[in-house]
PDB file of C-alpha atoms in Angstrom:
ATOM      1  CA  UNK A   1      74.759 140.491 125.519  1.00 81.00           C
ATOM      2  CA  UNK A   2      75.485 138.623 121.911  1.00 92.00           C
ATOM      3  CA  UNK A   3      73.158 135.863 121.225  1.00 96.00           C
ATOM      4  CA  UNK A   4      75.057 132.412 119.132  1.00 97.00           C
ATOM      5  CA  UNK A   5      73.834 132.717 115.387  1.00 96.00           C
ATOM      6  CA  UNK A   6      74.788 130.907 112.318  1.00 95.00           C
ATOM      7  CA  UNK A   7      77.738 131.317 111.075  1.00 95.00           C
ATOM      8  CA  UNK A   8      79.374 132.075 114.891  1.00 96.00           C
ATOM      9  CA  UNK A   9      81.887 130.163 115.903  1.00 97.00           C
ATOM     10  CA  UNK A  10      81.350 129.381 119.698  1.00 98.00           C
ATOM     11  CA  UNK A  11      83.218 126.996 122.354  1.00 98.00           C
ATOM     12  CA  UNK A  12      80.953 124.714 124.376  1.00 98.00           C
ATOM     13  CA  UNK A  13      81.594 122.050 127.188  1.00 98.00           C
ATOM     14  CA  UNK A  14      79.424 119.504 127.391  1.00 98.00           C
ATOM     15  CA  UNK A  15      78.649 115.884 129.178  1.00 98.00           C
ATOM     16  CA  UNK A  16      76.472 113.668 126.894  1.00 98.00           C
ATOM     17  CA  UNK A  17      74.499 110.982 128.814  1.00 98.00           C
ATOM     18  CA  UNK A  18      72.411 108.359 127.607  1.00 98.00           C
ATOM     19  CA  UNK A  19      68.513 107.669 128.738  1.00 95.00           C
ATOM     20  CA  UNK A  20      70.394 105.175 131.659  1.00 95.00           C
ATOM     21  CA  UNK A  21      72.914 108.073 132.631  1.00 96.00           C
ATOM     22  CA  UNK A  22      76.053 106.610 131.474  1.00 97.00           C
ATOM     23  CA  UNK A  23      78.389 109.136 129.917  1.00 98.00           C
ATOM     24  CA  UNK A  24      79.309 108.929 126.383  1.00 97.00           C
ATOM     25  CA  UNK A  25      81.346 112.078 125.878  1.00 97.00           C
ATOM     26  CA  UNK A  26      82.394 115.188 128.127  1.00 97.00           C
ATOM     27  CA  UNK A  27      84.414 117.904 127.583  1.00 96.00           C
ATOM     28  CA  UNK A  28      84.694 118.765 131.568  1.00 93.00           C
ATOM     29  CA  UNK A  29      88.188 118.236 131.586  1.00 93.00           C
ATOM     30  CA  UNK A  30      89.279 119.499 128.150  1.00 94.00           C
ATOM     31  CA  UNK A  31      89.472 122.565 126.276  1.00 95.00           C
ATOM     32  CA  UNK A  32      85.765 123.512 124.821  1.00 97.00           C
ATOM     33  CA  UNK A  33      84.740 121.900 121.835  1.00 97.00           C
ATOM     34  CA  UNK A  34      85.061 124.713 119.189  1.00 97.00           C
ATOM     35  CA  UNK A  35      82.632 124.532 116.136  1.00 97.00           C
ATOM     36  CA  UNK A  36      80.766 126.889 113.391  1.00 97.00           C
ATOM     37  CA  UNK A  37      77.274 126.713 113.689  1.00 97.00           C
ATOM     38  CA  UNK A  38      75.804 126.152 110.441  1.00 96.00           C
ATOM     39  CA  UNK A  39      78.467 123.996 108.743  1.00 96.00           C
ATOM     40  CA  UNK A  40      77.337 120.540 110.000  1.00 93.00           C
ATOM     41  CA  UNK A  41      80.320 120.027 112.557  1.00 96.00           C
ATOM     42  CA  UNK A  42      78.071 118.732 114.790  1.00 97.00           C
ATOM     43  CA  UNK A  43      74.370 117.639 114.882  1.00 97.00           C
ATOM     44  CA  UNK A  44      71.868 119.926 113.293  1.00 97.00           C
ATOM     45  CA  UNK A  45      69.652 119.783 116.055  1.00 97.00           C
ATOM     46  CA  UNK A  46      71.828 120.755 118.531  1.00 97.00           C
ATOM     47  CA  UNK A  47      73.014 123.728 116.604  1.00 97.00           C
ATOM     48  CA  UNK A  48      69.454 124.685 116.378  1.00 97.00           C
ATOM     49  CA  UNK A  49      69.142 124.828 120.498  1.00 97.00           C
ATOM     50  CA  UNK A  50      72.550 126.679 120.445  1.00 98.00           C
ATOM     51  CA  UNK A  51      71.435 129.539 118.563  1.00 97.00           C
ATOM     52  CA  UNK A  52      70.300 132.453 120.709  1.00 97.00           C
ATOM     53  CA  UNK A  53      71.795 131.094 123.522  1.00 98.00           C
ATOM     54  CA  UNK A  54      74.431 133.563 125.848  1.00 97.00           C
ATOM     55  CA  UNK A  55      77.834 132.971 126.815  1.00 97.00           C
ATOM     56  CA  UNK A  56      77.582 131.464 130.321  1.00 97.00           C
ATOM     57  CA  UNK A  57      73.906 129.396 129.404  1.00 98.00           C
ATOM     58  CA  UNK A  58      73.757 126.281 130.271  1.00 98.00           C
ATOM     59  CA  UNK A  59      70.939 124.018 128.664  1.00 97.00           C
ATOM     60  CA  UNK A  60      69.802 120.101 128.891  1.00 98.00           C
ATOM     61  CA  UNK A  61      69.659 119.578 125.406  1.00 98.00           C
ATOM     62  CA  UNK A  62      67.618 116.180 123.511  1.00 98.00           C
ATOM     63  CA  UNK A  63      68.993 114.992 120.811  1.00 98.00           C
ATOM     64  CA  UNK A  64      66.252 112.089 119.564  1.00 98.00           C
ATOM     65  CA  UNK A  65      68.456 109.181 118.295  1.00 98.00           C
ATOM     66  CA  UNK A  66      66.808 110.367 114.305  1.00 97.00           C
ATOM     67  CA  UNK A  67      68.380 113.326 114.632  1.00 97.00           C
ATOM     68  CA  UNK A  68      72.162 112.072 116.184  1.00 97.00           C
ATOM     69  CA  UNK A  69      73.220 108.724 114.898  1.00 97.00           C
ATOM     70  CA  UNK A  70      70.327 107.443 113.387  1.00 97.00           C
ATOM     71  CA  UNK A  71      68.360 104.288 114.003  1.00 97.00           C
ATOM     72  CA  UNK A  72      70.034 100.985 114.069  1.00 96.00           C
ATOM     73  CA  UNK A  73      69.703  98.818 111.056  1.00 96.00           C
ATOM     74  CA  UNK A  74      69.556  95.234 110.560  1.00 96.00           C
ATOM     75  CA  UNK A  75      71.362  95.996 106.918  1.00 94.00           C
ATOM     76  CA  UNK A  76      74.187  97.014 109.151  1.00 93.00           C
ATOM     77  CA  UNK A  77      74.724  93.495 110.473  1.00 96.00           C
ATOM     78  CA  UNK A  78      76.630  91.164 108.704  1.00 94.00           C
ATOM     79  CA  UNK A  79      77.117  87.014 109.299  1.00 96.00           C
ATOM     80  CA  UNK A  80      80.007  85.737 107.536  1.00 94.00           C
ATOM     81  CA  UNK A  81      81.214  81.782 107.690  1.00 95.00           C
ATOM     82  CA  UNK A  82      84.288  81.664 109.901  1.00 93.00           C
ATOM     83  CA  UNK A  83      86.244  80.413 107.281  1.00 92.00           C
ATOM     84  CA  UNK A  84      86.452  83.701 105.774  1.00 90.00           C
ATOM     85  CA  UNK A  85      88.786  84.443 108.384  1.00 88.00           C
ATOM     86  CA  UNK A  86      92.490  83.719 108.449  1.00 88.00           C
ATOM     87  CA  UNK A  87      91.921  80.026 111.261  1.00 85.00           C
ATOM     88  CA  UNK A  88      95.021  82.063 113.392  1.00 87.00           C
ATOM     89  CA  UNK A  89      93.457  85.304 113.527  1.00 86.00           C
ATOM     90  CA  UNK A  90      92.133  86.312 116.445  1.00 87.00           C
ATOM     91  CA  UNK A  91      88.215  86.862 116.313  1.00 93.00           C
ATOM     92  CA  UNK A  92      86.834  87.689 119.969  1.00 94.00           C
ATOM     93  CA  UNK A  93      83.327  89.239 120.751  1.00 97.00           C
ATOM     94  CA  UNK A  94      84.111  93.093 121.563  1.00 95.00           C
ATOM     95  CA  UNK A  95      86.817  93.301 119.064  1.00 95.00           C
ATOM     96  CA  UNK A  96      86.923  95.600 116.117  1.00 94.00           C
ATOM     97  CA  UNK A  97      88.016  94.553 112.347  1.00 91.00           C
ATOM     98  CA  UNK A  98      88.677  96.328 109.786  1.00 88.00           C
ATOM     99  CA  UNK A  99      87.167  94.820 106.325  1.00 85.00           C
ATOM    100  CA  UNK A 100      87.396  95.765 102.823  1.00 83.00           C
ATOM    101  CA  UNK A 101      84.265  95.513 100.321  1.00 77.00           C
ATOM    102  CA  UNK A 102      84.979  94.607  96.755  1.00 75.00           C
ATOM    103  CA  UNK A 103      88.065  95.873  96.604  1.00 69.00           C
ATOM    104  CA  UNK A 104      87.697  99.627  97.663  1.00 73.00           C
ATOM    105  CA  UNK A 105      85.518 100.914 100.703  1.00 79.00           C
ATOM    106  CA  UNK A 106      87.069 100.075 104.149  1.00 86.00           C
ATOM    107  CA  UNK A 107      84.312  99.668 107.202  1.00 87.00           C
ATOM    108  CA  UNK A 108      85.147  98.569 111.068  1.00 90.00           C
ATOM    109  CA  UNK A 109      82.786  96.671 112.113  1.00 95.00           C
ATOM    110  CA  UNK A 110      82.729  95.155 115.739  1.00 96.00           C
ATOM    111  CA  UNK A 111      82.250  91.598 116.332  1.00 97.00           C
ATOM    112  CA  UNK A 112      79.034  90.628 118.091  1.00 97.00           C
ATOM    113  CA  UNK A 113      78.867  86.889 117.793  1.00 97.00           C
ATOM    114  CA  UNK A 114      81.421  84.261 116.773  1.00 95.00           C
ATOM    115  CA  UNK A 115      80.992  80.076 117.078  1.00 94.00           C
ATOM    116  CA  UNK A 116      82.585  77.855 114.911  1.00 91.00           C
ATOM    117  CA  UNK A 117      80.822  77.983 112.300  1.00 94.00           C
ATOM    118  CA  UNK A 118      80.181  81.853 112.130  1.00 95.00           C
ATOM    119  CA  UNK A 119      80.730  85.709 112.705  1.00 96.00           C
ATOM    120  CA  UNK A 120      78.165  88.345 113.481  1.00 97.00           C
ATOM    121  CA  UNK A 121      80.168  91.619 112.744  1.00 97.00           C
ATOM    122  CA  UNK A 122      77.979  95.010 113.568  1.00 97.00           C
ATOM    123  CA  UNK A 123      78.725  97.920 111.811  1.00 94.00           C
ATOM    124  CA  UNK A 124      76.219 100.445 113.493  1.00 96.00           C
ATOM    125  CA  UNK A 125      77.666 103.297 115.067  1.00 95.00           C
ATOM    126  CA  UNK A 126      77.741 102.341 118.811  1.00 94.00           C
ATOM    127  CA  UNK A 127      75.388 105.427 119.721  1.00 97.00           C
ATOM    128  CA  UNK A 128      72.625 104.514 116.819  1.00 97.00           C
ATOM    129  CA  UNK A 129      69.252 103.819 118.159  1.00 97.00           C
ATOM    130  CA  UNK A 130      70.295 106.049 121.352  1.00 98.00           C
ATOM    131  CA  UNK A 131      68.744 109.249 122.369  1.00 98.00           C
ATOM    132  CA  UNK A 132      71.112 111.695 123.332  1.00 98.00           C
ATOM    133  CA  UNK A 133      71.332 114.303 126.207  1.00 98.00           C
ATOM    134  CA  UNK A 134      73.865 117.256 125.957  1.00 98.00           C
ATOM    135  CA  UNK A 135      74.305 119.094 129.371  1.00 98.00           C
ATOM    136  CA  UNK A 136      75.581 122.006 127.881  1.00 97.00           C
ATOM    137  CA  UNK A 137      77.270 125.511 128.119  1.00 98.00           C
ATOM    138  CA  UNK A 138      77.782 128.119 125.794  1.00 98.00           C
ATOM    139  CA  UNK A 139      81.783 129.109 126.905  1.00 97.00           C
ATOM    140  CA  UNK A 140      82.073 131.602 123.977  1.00 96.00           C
ATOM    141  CA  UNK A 141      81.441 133.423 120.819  1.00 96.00           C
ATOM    142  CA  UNK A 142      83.540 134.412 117.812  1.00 89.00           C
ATOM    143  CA  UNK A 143      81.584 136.773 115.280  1.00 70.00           C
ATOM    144  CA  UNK A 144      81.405 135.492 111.867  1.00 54.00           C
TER     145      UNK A 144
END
């Protein structure tokens, strides 16, 4: 039977669980995720545990948080006064704003802290610093 190389595209379900169990992601009640392995559509190192595996394998794959979302970084965080803020515009702990930087590039960033005097906005991805574990199966393979 076909093993996945590069340049296949395969279908895979997945759950992705972090090291406390909590799901992240799953595919269990969607179509398979559908991807070409060696065009950076997904993590590099889980491509590399995807290739040679058969349709119907089913894998526990690590993904170390270096080689999924990265580390979080304290250049990420930002503290602005709250009067940099609209005063009627709703700034709540848990809630997501979108902010422009000189001008052009657009970040969300979610709000971590707020008092009176300040913000703490976070713009981290929500799985950096997080190792990742893909409970896997290889669905399908299209030749390249």
């Amino acid at each position: 039977m076909r093993t996945a190389q590069s340049g296949d595209t395969v279908f895979i379900h997945y759950i992705g669980t972090l090291d406390n169990g909590r799901i992240f992601e799953s595919t269990t009640d969607e179509a398979p995720l559908r991807f070409t392995i060696g065009k950076n559509e997904i993590f590099p190192a889980l491509e590399r545990e995807i290739i040679g595996m058969r349709p119907g394998e089913a894998r526990n794959i690590l993904v170390a948080a270096a080689d999924a979302y990265g580390p979080r970084r304290a250049e990420n965080m930002l503290t602005l006064g709250r009067d940099s803020f609209p005063a009627d515009r709703l700034i709540s702990v848990g809630r997501k704003l979108r902010l422009e930087f000189n001008g052009r590039a657009e970040r969300v960033m979610l709000v971590v802290e707020v008092t009176d005097a300040h913000v703490v906005l976070d713009g981290n991805h929500p799985l950096a610093g997080c190792d990742l574990t893909f409970a896997l199966r290889l669905d399908g393979i299209e030749n390249a």
